[in-house]
Amino acid sequence: MNNPTEQIIATNKANLEALESAAKKAYTGVEKLVELNMAASKAAMGESFSFAQAVMSVKSPQEFMSVQTAFFQPMAEKSAAYFQHVQSIATEGGAEFTQQIEAQMADAQKAIGASVDQMVKNAPAGSEAAMAAFQSALSNSQKAIESAQATIKKASATAQANFETASKQATDIAKKASKAA
């Protein structure tokens, strides 16, 4: 494949296939979230009806407080578990997507580099300075992309760590609150 146009077409085709794969993975993540939400909604509905039935059979204020406490104590823990599950789904999908995009970017950079090298070899005499400037600009843009990717990775890791810390703190608070009640 010595023709730069063929290389660009092949790269675009590979990028389209990668986009299709990423879309399928994103759809799988959405399916997992829908399944989780359906299960959580079903459980919440069942618990709400059970609570309503228990409240209707209450005969004293103490019994009402007991029923209410038994209903609301595990709610904080269930909420924390739900959000941890959502976070794990998002993290899993994000990690796969990031890996795929990084691999595709590396392949695209190699293909573009090969195309540029081919163009330089076939450039007319006297255009060496222009080709060198073009290669330098391309190299600098690739370095900027790599730097941006590293920054995004670092920011994502920080956000992930912060979410995990907040989730753990919420779970700990919920456990303390349920023990205190």
mmCIF file of C-alpha atoms in Angstrom:
data_model
loop_
_atom_site.group_PDB
_atom_site.id
_atom_site.type_symbol
_atom_site.label_atom_id
_atom_site.label_comp_id
_atom_site.label_asym_id
_atom_site.label_seq_id
_atom_site.Cartn_x
_atom_site.Cartn_y
_atom_site.Cartn_z
ATOM 1 C CA MET A 1 0.000 0.000 0.000
ATOM 2 C CA ASN A 2 2.363 2.720 -1.207
ATOM 3 C CA ASN A 3 -0.309 5.159 -2.265
ATOM 4 C CA PRO A 4 -0.981 7.721 0.504
ATOM 5 C CA THR A 5 -4.634 7.929 -0.544
ATOM 6 C CA GLU A 6 -5.045 4.187 -0.073
ATOM 7 C CA GLN A 7 -3.408 4.440 3.348
ATOM 8 C CA ILE A 8 -5.753 7.239 4.399
ATOM 9 C CA ILE A 9 -8.788 5.292 3.161
ATOM 10 C CA ALA A 10 -7.620 2.195 5.031
ATOM 11 C CA THR A 11 -7.081 4.256 8.179
ATOM 12 C CA ASN A 12 -10.543 5.815 7.874
ATOM 13 C CA LYS A 13 -12.071 2.370 7.390
ATOM 14 C CA ALA A 14 -10.283 1.096 10.504
ATOM 15 C CA ASN A 15 -11.458 4.165 12.435
ATOM 16 C CA LEU A 16 -15.050 3.544 11.372
ATOM 17 C CA GLU A 17 -14.808 -0.085 12.503
ATOM 18 C CA ALA A 18 -13.359 1.061 15.828
ATOM 19 C CA LEU A 19 -16.179 3.585 16.224
ATOM 20 C CA GLU A 20 -18.730 0.846 15.572
ATOM 21 C CA SER A 21 -17.086 -1.356 18.185
ATOM 22 C CA ALA A 22 -17.005 1.498 20.705
ATOM 23 C CA ALA A 23 -20.687 2.238 20.061
ATOM 24 C CA LYS A 24 -21.537 -1.413 20.690
ATOM 25 C CA LYS A 25 -19.596 -1.363 23.966
ATOM 26 C CA ALA A 26 -21.323 1.854 25.010
ATOM 27 C CA TYR A 27 -24.672 0.260 24.220
ATOM 28 C CA THR A 28 -23.730 -2.718 26.392
ATOM 29 C CA GLY A 29 -23.005 -0.326 29.256
ATOM 30 C CA VAL A 30 -26.374 1.355 28.782
ATOM 31 C CA GLU A 31 -28.051 -2.063 28.809
ATOM 32 C CA LYS A 32 -26.353 -2.853 32.128
ATOM 33 C CA LEU A 33 -27.543 0.454 33.581
ATOM 34 C CA VAL A 34 -31.105 -0.172 32.385
ATOM 35 C CA GLU A 35 -31.051 -3.664 33.930
ATOM 36 C CA LEU A 36 -29.736 -2.231 37.201
ATOM 37 C CA ASN A 37 -32.371 0.504 37.230
ATOM 38 C CA MET A 38 -35.167 -1.965 36.488
ATOM 39 C CA ALA A 39 -34.028 -4.259 39.292
ATOM 40 C CA ALA A 40 -33.677 -1.339 41.716
ATOM 41 C CA SER A 41 -37.110 0.026 40.744
ATOM 42 C CA LYS A 42 -38.732 -3.372 41.165
ATOM 43 C CA ALA A 43 -37.117 -3.860 44.566
ATOM 44 C CA ALA A 44 -38.067 -0.344 45.701
ATOM 45 C CA MET A 45 -41.665 -0.877 44.634
ATOM 46 C CA GLY A 46 -41.895 -4.171 46.527
ATOM 47 C CA GLU A 47 -40.315 -2.662 49.637
ATOM 48 C CA SER A 48 -42.645 0.350 49.482
ATOM 49 C CA PHE A 49 -45.740 -1.850 49.387
ATOM 50 C CA SER A 50 -44.390 -4.000 52.214
ATOM 51 C CA PHE A 51 -43.743 -0.852 54.246
ATOM 52 C CA ALA A 52 -47.245 0.477 53.538
ATOM 53 C CA GLN A 53 -48.790 -2.824 54.631
ATOM 54 C CA ALA A 54 -46.673 -2.854 57.793
ATOM 55 C CA VAL A 55 -47.655 0.746 58.613
ATOM 56 C CA MET A 56 -51.348 -0.096 58.182
ATOM 57 C CA SER A 57 -51.079 -2.899 60.715
ATOM 58 C CA VAL A 58 -49.360 -0.712 63.353
ATOM 59 C CA LYS A 59 -51.200 -0.396 66.659
ATOM 60 C CA SER A 60 -48.966 1.913 68.679
ATOM 61 C CA PRO A 61 -46.586 4.850 68.130
ATOM 62 C CA GLN A 62 -43.648 2.702 69.305
ATOM 63 C CA GLU A 63 -44.519 0.019 66.792
ATOM 64 C CA PHE A 64 -44.771 2.699 64.081
ATOM 65 C CA MET A 65 -41.276 3.979 64.957
ATOM 66 C CA SER A 66 -39.958 0.426 64.895
ATOM 67 C CA VAL A 67 -41.466 -0.263 61.465
ATOM 68 C CA GLN A 68 -40.220 3.062 60.134
ATOM 69 C CA THR A 69 -36.698 2.495 61.458
ATOM 70 C CA ALA A 70 -36.598 -1.005 59.991
ATOM 71 C CA PHE A 71 -37.589 0.423 56.601
ATOM 72 C CA PHE A 72 -35.274 3.436 56.478
ATOM 73 C CA GLN A 73 -32.108 2.031 58.072
ATOM 74 C CA PRO A 74 -31.006 -0.146 55.144
ATOM 75 C CA MET A 75 -31.978 2.518 52.566
ATOM 76 C CA ALA A 76 -28.696 4.438 52.881
ATOM 77 C CA GLU A 77 -26.661 1.265 52.447
ATOM 78 C CA LYS A 78 -28.767 0.220 49.465
ATOM 79 C CA SER A 79 -28.321 3.654 47.896
ATOM 80 C CA ALA A 80 -24.571 3.519 48.386
ATOM 81 C CA ALA A 81 -24.449 0.015 46.891
ATOM 82 C CA TYR A 82 -26.539 1.177 43.924
ATOM 83 C CA PHE A 83 -24.201 4.100 43.206
ATOM 84 C CA GLN A 84 -21.146 1.874 43.565
ATOM 85 C CA HIS A 85 -22.670 -0.481 41.004
ATOM 86 C CA VAL A 86 -23.384 2.418 38.637
ATOM 87 C CA GLN A 87 -19.817 3.599 39.102
ATOM 88 C CA SER A 88 -18.395 0.151 38.359
ATOM 89 C CA ILE A 89 -20.438 -0.065 35.148
ATOM 90 C CA ALA A 90 -19.255 3.386 34.088
ATOM 91 C CA THR A 91 -15.644 2.649 35.009
ATOM 92 C CA GLU A 92 -15.639 -0.657 33.156
ATOM 93 C CA GLY A 93 -17.100 0.873 30.003
ATOM 94 C CA GLY A 94 -14.846 3.923 30.207
ATOM 95 C CA ALA A 95 -11.699 1.838 30.580
ATOM 96 C CA GLU A 96 -12.546 -0.341 27.575
ATOM 97 C CA PHE A 97 -13.437 2.714 25.499
ATOM 98 C CA THR A 98 -10.219 4.498 26.478
ATOM 99 C CA GLN A 99 -8.064 1.483 25.623
ATOM 100 C CA GLN A 100 -9.727 1.111 22.266
ATOM 101 C CA ILE A 101 -9.411 4.799 21.396
ATOM 102 C CA GLU A 102 -5.746 4.853 22.445
ATOM 103 C CA ALA A 103 -4.972 1.820 20.313
ATOM 104 C CA GLN A 104 -6.810 3.324 17.376
ATOM 105 C CA MET A 105 -5.021 6.655 17.801
ATOM 106 C CA ALA A 106 -1.649 4.880 17.830
ATOM 107 C CA ASP A 107 -2.547 2.994 14.653
ATOM 108 C CA ALA A 108 -3.772 6.180 13.006
ATOM 109 C CA GLN A 109 -0.582 8.024 13.948
ATOM 110 C CA LYS A 110 1.520 5.217 12.462
ATOM 111 C CA ALA A 111 -0.523 5.246 9.262
ATOM 112 C CA ILE A 112 -0.300 9.014 8.949
ATOM 113 C CA GLY A 113 3.441 8.853 9.615
ATOM 114 C CA ALA A 114 3.836 6.233 6.882
ATOM 115 C CA SER A 115 1.773 8.358 4.492
ATOM 116 C CA VAL A 116 3.869 11.421 5.217
ATOM 117 C CA ASP A 117 7.083 9.449 4.746
ATOM 118 C CA GLN A 118 5.775 8.254 1.380
ATOM 119 C CA MET A 119 4.843 11.819 0.417
ATOM 120 C CA VAL A 120 8.325 13.032 1.381
ATOM 121 C CA LYS A 121 9.941 10.334 -0.756
ATOM 122 C CA ASN A 122 7.776 11.280 -3.738
ATOM 123 C CA ALA A 123 7.993 15.049 -3.234
ATOM 124 C CA PRO A 124 9.286 17.079 -6.142
ATOM 125 C CA ALA A 125 12.808 18.434 -6.000
ATOM 126 C CA GLY A 126 13.098 21.760 -4.179
ATOM 127 C CA SER A 127 10.260 21.058 -1.721
ATOM 128 C CA GLU A 128 12.491 19.598 0.991
ATOM 129 C CA ALA A 129 12.099 22.631 3.291
ATOM 130 C CA ALA A 130 8.311 22.546 3.009
ATOM 131 C CA MET A 131 8.237 18.797 3.632
ATOM 132 C CA ALA A 132 10.521 19.171 6.670
ATOM 133 C CA ALA A 133 8.233 21.893 8.071
ATOM 134 C CA PHE A 134 5.202 19.682 7.451
ATOM 135 C CA GLN A 135 6.869 16.720 9.190
ATOM 136 C CA SER A 136 7.822 18.940 12.135
ATOM 137 C CA ALA A 137 4.262 20.262 12.454
ATOM 138 C CA LEU A 138 2.890 16.721 12.299
ATOM 139 C CA SER A 139 5.363 15.533 14.947
ATOM 140 C CA ASN A 140 4.441 18.449 17.221
ATOM 141 C CA SER A 141 0.724 17.768 16.813
ATOM 142 C CA GLN A 142 1.248 14.097 17.688
ATOM 143 C CA LYS A 143 3.174 15.119 20.814
ATOM 144 C CA ALA A 144 0.337 17.481 21.777
ATOM 145 C CA ILE A 145 -2.203 14.678 21.350
ATOM 146 C CA GLU A 146 -0.100 12.355 23.507
ATOM 147 C CA SER A 147 0.191 15.064 26.165
ATOM 148 C CA ALA A 148 -3.576 15.642 26.107
ATOM 149 C CA GLN A 149 -4.193 11.903 26.430
ATOM 150 C CA ALA A 150 -1.876 11.716 29.451
ATOM 151 C CA THR A 151 -3.657 14.680 31.064
ATOM 152 C CA ILE A 152 -7.072 13.114 30.443
ATOM 153 C CA LYS A 153 -5.881 9.812 31.942
ATOM 154 C CA LYS A 154 -4.590 11.590 35.029
ATOM 155 C CA ALA A 155 -7.817 13.586 35.442
ATOM 156 C CA SER A 156 -9.921 10.444 35.001
ATOM 157 C CA ALA A 157 -7.865 8.569 37.583
ATOM 158 C CA THR A 158 -8.238 11.456 40.034
ATOM 159 C CA ALA A 159 -11.990 11.645 39.466
ATOM 160 C CA GLN A 160 -12.271 7.878 39.900
ATOM 161 C CA ALA A 161 -10.322 7.994 43.176
ATOM 162 C CA ASN A 162 -12.446 10.899 44.448
ATOM 163 C CA PHE A 163 -15.655 9.050 43.591
ATOM 164 C CA GLU A 164 -14.449 5.910 45.349
ATOM 165 C CA THR A 165 -13.522 7.928 48.443
ATOM 166 C CA ALA A 166 -16.891 9.700 48.498
ATOM 167 C CA SER A 167 -18.703 6.410 47.991
ATOM 168 C CA LYS A 168 -16.800 4.785 50.852
ATOM 169 C CA GLN A 169 -17.525 7.754 53.114
ATOM 170 C CA ALA A 170 -21.238 7.610 52.261
ATOM 171 C CA THR A 171 -21.307 3.884 53.021
ATOM 172 C CA ASP A 172 -19.509 4.437 56.331
ATOM 173 C CA ILE A 173 -21.925 7.221 57.296
ATOM 174 C CA ALA A 174 -24.883 5.022 56.381
ATOM 175 C CA LYS A 175 -23.516 2.183 58.526
ATOM 176 C CA LYS A 176 -22.938 4.537 61.482
ATOM 177 C CA ALA A 177 -26.428 6.013 61.102
ATOM 178 C CA SER A 178 -28.064 2.591 61.020
ATOM 179 C CA LYS A 179 -26.135 1.498 64.134
ATOM 180 C CA ALA A 180 -27.086 4.691 65.969
ATOM 181 C CA ALA A 181 -30.794 4.267 65.196
#
